[in-house]
Coordinates of C-alpha atoms in Angstrom, one line a residue:
X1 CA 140.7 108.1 96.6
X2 CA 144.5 107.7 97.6
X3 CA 145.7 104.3 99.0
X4 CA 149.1 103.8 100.3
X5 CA 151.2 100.9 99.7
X6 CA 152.9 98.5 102.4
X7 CA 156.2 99.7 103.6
X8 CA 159.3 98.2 103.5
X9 CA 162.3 99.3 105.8
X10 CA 163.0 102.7 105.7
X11 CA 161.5 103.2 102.2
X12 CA 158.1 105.2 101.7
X13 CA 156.1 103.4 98.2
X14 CA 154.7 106.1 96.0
X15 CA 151.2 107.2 96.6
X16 CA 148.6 105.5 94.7
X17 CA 145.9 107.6 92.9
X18 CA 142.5 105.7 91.6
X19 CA 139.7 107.2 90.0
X20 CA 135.7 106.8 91.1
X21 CA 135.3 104.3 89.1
X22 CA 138.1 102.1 89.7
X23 CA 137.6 102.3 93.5
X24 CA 134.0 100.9 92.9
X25 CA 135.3 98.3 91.0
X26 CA 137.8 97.6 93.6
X27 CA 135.0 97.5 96.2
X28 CA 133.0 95.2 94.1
X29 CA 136.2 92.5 94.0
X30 CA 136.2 92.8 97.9
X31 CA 132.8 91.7 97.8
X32 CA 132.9 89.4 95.3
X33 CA 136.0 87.5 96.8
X34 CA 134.2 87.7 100.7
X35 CA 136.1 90.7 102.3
X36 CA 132.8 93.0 102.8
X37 CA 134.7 94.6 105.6
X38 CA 137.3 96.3 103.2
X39 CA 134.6 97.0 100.7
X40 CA 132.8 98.9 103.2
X41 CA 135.9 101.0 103.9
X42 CA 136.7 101.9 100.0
X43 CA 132.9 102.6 99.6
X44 CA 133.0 104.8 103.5
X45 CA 135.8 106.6 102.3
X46 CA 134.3 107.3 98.7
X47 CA 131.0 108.8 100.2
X48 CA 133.2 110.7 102.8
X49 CA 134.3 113.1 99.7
X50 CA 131.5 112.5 97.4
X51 CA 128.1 111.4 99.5
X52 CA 126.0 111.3 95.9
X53 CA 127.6 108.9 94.5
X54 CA 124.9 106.3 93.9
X55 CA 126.6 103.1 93.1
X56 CA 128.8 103.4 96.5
X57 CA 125.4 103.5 98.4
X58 CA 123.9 100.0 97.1
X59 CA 127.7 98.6 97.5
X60 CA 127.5 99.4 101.1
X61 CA 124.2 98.2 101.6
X62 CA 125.4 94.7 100.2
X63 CA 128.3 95.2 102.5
X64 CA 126.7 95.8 105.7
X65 CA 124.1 93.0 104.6
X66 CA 126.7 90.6 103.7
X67 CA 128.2 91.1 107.6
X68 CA 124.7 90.5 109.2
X69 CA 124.6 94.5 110.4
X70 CA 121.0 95.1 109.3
X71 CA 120.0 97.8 111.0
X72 CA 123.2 99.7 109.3
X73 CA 122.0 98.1 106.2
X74 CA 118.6 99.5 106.5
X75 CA 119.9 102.7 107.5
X76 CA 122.1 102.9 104.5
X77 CA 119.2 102.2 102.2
X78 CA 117.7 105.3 103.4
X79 CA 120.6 107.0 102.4
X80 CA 120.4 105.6 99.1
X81 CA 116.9 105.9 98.4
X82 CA 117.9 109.9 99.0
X83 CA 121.2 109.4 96.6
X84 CA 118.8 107.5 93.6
X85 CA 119.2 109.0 90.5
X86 CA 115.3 107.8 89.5
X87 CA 112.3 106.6 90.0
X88 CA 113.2 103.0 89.1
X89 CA 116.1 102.9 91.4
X90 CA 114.1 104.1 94.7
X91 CA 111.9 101.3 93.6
X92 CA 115.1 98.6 93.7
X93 CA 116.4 99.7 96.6
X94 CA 113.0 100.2 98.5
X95 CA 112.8 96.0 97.3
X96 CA 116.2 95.4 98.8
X97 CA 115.2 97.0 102.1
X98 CA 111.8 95.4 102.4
X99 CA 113.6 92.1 102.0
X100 CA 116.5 92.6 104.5
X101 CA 114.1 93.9 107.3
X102 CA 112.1 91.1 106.7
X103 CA 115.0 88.3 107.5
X104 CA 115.0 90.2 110.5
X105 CA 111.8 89.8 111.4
X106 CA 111.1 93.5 110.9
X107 CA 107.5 93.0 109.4
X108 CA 106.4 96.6 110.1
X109 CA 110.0 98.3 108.0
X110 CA 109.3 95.4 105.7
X111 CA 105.5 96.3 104.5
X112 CA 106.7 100.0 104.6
X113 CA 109.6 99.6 102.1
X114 CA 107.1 98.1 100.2
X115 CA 104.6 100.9 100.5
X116 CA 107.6 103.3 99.3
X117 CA 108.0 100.5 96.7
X118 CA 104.5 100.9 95.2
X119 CA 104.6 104.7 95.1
X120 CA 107.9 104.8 92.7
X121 CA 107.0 101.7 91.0
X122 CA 107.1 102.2 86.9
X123 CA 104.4 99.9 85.7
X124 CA 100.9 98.2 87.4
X125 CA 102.2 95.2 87.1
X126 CA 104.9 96.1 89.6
X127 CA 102.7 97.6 91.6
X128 CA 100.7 94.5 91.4
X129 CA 103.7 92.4 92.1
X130 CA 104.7 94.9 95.4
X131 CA 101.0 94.5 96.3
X132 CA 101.5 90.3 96.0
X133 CA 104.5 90.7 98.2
X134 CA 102.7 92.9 101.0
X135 CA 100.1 90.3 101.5
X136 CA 102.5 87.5 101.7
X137 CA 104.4 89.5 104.5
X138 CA 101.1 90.4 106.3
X139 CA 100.4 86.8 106.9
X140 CA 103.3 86.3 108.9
X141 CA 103.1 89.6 110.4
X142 CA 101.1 89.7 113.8
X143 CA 100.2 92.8 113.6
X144 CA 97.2 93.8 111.5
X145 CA 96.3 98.0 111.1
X146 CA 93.9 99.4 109.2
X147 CA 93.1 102.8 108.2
X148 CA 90.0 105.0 106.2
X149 CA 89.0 108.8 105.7
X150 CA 85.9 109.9 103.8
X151 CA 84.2 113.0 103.4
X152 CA 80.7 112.0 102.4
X153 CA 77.7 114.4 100.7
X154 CA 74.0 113.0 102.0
X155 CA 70.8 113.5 101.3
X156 CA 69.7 112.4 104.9
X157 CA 72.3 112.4 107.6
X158 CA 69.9 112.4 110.3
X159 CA 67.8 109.2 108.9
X160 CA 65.1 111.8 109.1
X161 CA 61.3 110.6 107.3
X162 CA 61.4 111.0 103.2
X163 CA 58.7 113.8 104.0
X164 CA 56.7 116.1 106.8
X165 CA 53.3 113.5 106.7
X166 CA 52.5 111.4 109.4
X167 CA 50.1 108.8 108.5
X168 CA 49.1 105.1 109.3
X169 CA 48.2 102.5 106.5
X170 CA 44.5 101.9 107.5
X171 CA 44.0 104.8 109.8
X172 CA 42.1 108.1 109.0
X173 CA 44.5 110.0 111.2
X174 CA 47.1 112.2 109.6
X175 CA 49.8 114.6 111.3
X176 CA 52.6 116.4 110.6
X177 CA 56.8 115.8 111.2
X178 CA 58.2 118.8 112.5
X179 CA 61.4 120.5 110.5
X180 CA 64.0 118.4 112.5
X181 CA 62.4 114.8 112.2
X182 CA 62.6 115.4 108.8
X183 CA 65.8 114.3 106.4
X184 CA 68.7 117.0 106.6
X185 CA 71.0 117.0 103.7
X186 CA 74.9 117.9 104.8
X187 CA 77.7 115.9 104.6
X188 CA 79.9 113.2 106.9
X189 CA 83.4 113.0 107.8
X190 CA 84.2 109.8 108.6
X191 CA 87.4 108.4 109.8
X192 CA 88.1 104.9 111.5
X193 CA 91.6 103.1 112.7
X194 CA 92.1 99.6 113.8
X195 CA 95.4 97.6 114.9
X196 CA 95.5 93.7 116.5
X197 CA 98.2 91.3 117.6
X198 CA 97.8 87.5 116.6
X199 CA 100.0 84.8 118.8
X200 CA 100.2 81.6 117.0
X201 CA 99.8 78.7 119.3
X202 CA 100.7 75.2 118.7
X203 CA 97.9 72.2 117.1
X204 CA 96.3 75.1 115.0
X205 CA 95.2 77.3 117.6
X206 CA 95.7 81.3 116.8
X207 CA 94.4 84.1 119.6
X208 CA 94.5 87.8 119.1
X209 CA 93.3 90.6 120.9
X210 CA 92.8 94.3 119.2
X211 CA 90.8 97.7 119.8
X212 CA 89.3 99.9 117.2
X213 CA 88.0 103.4 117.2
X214 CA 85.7 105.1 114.8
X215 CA 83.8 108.4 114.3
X216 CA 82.0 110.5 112.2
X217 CA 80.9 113.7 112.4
X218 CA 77.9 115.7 110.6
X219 CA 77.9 119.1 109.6
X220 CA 74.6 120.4 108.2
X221 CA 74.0 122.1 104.5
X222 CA 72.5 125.6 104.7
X223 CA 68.8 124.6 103.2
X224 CA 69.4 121.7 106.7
X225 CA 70.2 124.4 108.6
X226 CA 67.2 126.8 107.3
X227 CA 64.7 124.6 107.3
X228 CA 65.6 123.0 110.6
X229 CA 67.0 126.0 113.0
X230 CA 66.6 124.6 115.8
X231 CA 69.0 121.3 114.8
X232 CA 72.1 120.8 116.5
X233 CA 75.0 119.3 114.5
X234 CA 76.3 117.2 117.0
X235 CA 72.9 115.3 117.6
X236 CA 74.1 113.1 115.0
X237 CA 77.9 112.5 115.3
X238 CA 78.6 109.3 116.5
X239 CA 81.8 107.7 117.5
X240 CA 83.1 104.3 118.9
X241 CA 86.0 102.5 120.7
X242 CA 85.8 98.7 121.2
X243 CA 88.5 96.3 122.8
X244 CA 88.7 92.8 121.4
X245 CA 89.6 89.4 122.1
X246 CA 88.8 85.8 120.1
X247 CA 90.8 83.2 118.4
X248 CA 90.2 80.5 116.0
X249 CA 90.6 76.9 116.4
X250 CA 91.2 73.9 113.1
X251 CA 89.3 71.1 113.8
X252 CA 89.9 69.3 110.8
X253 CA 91.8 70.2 107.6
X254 CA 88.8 71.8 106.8
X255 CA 87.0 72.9 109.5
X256 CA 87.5 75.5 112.0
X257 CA 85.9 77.3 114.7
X258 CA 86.4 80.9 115.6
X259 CA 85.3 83.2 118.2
X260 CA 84.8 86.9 119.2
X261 CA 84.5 89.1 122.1
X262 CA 84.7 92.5 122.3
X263 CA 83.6 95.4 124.8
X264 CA 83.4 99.0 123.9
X265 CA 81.8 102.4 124.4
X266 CA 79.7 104.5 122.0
X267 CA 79.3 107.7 121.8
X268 CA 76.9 110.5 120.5
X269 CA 76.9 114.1 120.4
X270 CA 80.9 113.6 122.0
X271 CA 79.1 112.5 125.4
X272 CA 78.7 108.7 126.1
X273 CA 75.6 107.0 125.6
X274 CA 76.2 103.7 126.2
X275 CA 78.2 100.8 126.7
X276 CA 78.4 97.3 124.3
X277 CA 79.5 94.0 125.1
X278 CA 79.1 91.0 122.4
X279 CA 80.1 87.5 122.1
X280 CA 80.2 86.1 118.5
X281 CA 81.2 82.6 117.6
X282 CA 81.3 81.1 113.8
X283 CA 81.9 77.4 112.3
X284 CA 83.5 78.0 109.3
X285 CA 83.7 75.1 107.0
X286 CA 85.1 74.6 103.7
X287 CA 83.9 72.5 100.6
X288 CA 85.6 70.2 98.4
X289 CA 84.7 72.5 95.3
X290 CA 86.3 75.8 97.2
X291 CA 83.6 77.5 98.6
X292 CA 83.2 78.7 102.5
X293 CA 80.4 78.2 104.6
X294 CA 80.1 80.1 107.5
X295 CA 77.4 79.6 110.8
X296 CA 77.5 82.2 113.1
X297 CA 75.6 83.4 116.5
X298 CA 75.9 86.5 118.2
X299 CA 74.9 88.1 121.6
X300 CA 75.2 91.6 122.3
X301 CA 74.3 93.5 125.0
X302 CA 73.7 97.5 125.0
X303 CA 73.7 99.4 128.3
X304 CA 72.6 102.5 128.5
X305 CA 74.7 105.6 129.9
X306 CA 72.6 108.3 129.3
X307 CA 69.4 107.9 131.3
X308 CA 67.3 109.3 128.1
X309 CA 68.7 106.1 126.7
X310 CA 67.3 102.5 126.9
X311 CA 69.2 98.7 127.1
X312 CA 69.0 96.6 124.6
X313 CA 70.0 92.9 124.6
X314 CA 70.0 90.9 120.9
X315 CA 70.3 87.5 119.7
X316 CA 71.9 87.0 116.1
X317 CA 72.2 84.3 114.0
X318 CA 73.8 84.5 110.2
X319 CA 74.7 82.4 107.5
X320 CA 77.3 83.1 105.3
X321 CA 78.4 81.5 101.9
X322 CA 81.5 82.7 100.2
X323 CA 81.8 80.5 96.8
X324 CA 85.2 79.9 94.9
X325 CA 86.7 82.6 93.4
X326 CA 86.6 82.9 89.6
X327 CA 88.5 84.5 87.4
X328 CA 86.4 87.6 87.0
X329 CA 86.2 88.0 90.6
X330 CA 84.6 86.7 94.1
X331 CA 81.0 86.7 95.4
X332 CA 79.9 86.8 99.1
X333 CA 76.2 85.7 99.8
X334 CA 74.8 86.3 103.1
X335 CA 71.7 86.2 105.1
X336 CA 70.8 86.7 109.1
X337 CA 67.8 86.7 111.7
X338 CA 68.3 88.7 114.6
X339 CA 65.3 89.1 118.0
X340 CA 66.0 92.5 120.0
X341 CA 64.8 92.7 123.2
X342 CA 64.1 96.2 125.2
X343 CA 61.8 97.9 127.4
X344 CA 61.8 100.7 124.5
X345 CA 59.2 100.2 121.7
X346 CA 61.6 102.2 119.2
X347 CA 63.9 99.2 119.7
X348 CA 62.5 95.8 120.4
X349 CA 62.2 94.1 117.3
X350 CA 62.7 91.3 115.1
X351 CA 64.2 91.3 111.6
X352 CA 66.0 89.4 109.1
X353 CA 67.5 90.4 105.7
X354 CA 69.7 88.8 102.8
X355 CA 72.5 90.3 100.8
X356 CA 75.0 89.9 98.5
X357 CA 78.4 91.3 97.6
X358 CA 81.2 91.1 94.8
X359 CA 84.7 92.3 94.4
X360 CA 86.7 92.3 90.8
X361 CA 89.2 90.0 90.5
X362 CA 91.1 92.2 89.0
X363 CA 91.3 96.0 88.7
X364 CA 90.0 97.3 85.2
X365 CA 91.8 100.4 83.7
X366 CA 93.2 101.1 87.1
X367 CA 89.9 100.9 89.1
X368 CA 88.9 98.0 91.6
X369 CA 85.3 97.4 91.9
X370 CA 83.2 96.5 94.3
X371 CA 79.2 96.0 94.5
X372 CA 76.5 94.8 97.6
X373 CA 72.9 94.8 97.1
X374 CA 70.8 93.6 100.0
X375 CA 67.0 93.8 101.7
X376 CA 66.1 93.5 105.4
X377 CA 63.0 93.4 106.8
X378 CA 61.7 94.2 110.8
X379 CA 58.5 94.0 112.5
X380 CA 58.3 96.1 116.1
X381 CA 55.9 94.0 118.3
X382 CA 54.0 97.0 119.4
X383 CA 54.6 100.8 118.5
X384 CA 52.8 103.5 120.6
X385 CA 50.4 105.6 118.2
X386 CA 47.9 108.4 119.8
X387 CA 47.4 105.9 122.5
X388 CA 46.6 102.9 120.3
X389 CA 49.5 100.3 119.7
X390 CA 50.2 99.7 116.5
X391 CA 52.6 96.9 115.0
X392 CA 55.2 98.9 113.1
X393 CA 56.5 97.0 110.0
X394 CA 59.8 98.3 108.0
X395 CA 60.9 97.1 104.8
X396 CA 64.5 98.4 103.5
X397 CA 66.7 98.4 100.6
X398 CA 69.8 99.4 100.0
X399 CA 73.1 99.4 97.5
X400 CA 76.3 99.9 97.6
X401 CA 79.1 100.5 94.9
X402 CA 82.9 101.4 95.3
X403 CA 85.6 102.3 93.3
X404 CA 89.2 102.6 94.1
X405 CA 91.5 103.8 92.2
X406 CA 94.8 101.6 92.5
X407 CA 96.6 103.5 90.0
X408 CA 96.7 106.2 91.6
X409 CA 97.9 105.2 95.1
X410 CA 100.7 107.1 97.1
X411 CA 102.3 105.0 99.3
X412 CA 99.8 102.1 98.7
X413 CA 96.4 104.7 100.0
X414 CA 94.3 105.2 97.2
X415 CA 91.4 107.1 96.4
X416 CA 87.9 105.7 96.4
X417 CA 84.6 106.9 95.8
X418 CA 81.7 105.2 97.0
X419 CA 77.8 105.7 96.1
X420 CA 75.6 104.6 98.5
X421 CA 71.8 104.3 98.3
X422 CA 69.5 103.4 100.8
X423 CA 65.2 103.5 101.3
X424 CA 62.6 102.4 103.4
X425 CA 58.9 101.7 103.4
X426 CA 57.2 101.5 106.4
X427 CA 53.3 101.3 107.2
X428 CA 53.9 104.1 109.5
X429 CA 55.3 107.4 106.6
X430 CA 57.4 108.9 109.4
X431 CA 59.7 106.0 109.2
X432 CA 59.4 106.4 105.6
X433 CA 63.3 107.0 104.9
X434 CA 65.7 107.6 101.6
X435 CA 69.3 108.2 101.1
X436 CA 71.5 108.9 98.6
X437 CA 75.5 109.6 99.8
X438 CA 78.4 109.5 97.5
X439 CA 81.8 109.8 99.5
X440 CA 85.2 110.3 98.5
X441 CA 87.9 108.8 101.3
X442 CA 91.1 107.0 101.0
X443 CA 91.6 103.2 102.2
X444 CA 94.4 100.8 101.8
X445 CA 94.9 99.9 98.3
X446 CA 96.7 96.4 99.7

């Protein structure tokens, strides 16, 4: 680096020669004593000879920082995350970025620094720490995305009967469930994406309005495939977009309303089937002692596209109790009764089940758990049977455990496997039902 003194008259100073080193230093006193502006031209001409030289990067970052240029701060970060000699480094300068975008107001740069952040991180505990920081952002951000992918083995991916006998508790008559009413094993890919906007309004009032699509499609195992020629894979993909708009309202400092409404589109086979609309409000109320107690009602309507489809209308209720978080973790109890209402026998029915879910408080060797067991129970008011109605009665059970493995997150996705379990007893055996899936996807590990 050559600088070149002031001159005087008609006489030319010597040419000043400074090594690497000292022109850092001297950038650092230009910072130090307020002149960011010459910094930034010692560092600039530094990098204009020698672009890898690290410490110059993280000077002009401070530089550009320091004289409120933050978009040429953040671009310089990306330029130094490429000149970091390590690991350790990306991480600090990934940290500096997220913070600088975030004065801005650039929430969405801000939670991806971090996600870069997480990835080169040295220890959990940092990772933990990024992960602490991400949420905090998120709050205040008013966008909201969310992301999955899993590949899933089943047993049954059809919901197909548990075997090929069709019987009725207290009738003589028995018949036979041809190849493709029975269970199919094969395996589901599943992939789902969500995004919503939040507006803040004034006297505790928040609105939001999002969409969401889903799908998942079914490819058969060979024994499905053998024993069931005449199956057609897409019969049992199933897909979903759905439009959203609610809000939530404090009442008191601890008592709130919210509300839901969303319209949407389903899909089966890749050809619409039908369209939803719902309305869902909840009373959400919180106890001295921490817990949550939430009352909600729910109408949904489902109109049919297809004409080999039927409507549907439903009436919801569910209670929800979320106690206080301990330290090994937090529970979730729930229970619901719900009254369909249809023209179709296959459909009108009424039910009502119970459940109940935990999440770890804290990842063990690496691994964040999470359990749900539950039960529901639905009664068809009448069931057409050689002629004869018969009341159809369905008794189910299922489980659910997940494990994902936080250590191991790239950019903040990690792995998860998840075993799922499911059977039903019903007094008619074709409705008679097991599954057993275990999936491996990737979900947001903050």
């Amino acid at each position: 680096m050559i600088l070149a003194s002031p001159t005087c008259a008609q006489t030319v100073a010597p040419v000043l020669q400074l090594s690497q080193n000292e022109v850092l230093a001297l950038a650092e006193t230009q910072l130090i004593s307020g002149r960011a502006d010459l910094a930034l031209k010692l560092v600039d001409g530094l990098l204009a000879t020698r672009p890898d030289v690290y410490p110059a990067h993280l000077i002009r970052i401070d530089a550009l920082r320091r004289l409120g240029r933050t978009d040429a701060a953040l671009r310089a970060a990306r330029a130094a995350w490429r000149a970091a000699p390590n690991a350790s480094e990306r991480t600090r300068v990934a940290r500096l970025a997220s913070v600088e975008a975030y004065k801005d107001g650039k929430t969405f740069q801000s939670k991806l620094w971090l996600r870069r952040a997480s990835n080169t991180a040295d220890t959990p505990a940092q990772k933990r720490g990024i992960a602490r920081n991400f949420n905090e952002i998120r709050r205040y951000d008013p966008w909201t995305t969310n992301f999955s992918f899993s590949i899933s083995p089943s047993s049954n991916v059809n919901n197909g009967a548990q075997g090929d006998v069709y019987s009725v508790d207290g009738s003589p008559w028995i018949g036979t469930v041809d190849a493709q009413s029975q269970a199919l094993s094969g395996y589901r890919i599943s992939a789902s994406a969500a995004a919503r906007h939040r507006w803040e309004k004034a006297r505790g009032l928040s609105l939001y309005t999002g969409v969401s699509i889903s799908n998942t499609l079914v490819k058969l195992s060979s024994t499905a495939k053998t024993d069931a020629p005449d199956a057609v894979e897409t019969d049992y993909d199933f897909g979903r977009i759905s439009l959203e708009f609610g809000g939530t309202k404090a009442i008191g400092k601890r008592h709130a309303v919210a509300w839901d409404i969303a319209a949407g589109r389903v899909f089966s086979g890749r050809a619409p089937y039908s369209d939803t609309l719902s309305a869902t409000i909840t009373d959400i109320r919180a106890l001295t002692n921490g817990s949550v107690i939430r009352n909600s009602l729910e109408a949904r309507g489902t109109f049919a596209v297809s004409p080999d489809r039927a409507d549907a209308h439903s009436l919801r209720y569910s209670v929800g109790l979320t106690p206080a978080k301990t330290a090994r973790g937090s529970f979730n109890h729930a229970a619901y009764v719900e009254r369909v209402f249809s023209d179709a026998s296959t459909l009108a029915r009424d039910s009502y089940g119970v459940s109940t879910k935990f999440t770890a408080a804290n990842p063990v060797f690496g691994t964040q758990a999470y359990f749900a067991i539950g039960a529901e129970f639905s009664r068809y008011e009448t069931y057409p049977f050689v002629n004869t109605p018969v009341t159809r009665s369905d008794k189910t059970l299922f489980g659910v455990a997940s494990f994902t493995f936080t250590d191991q997150a790239i950019y903040g996705f990690a792995p998860e496997l998840k075993i799922n379990f499911g059977q039903t007893w019903s007094n008619m055996s074709r409705f008679d039902t097991r599954t057993t899936a275990i999936g491996l996807g990737i979900k947001s590990a903050f």
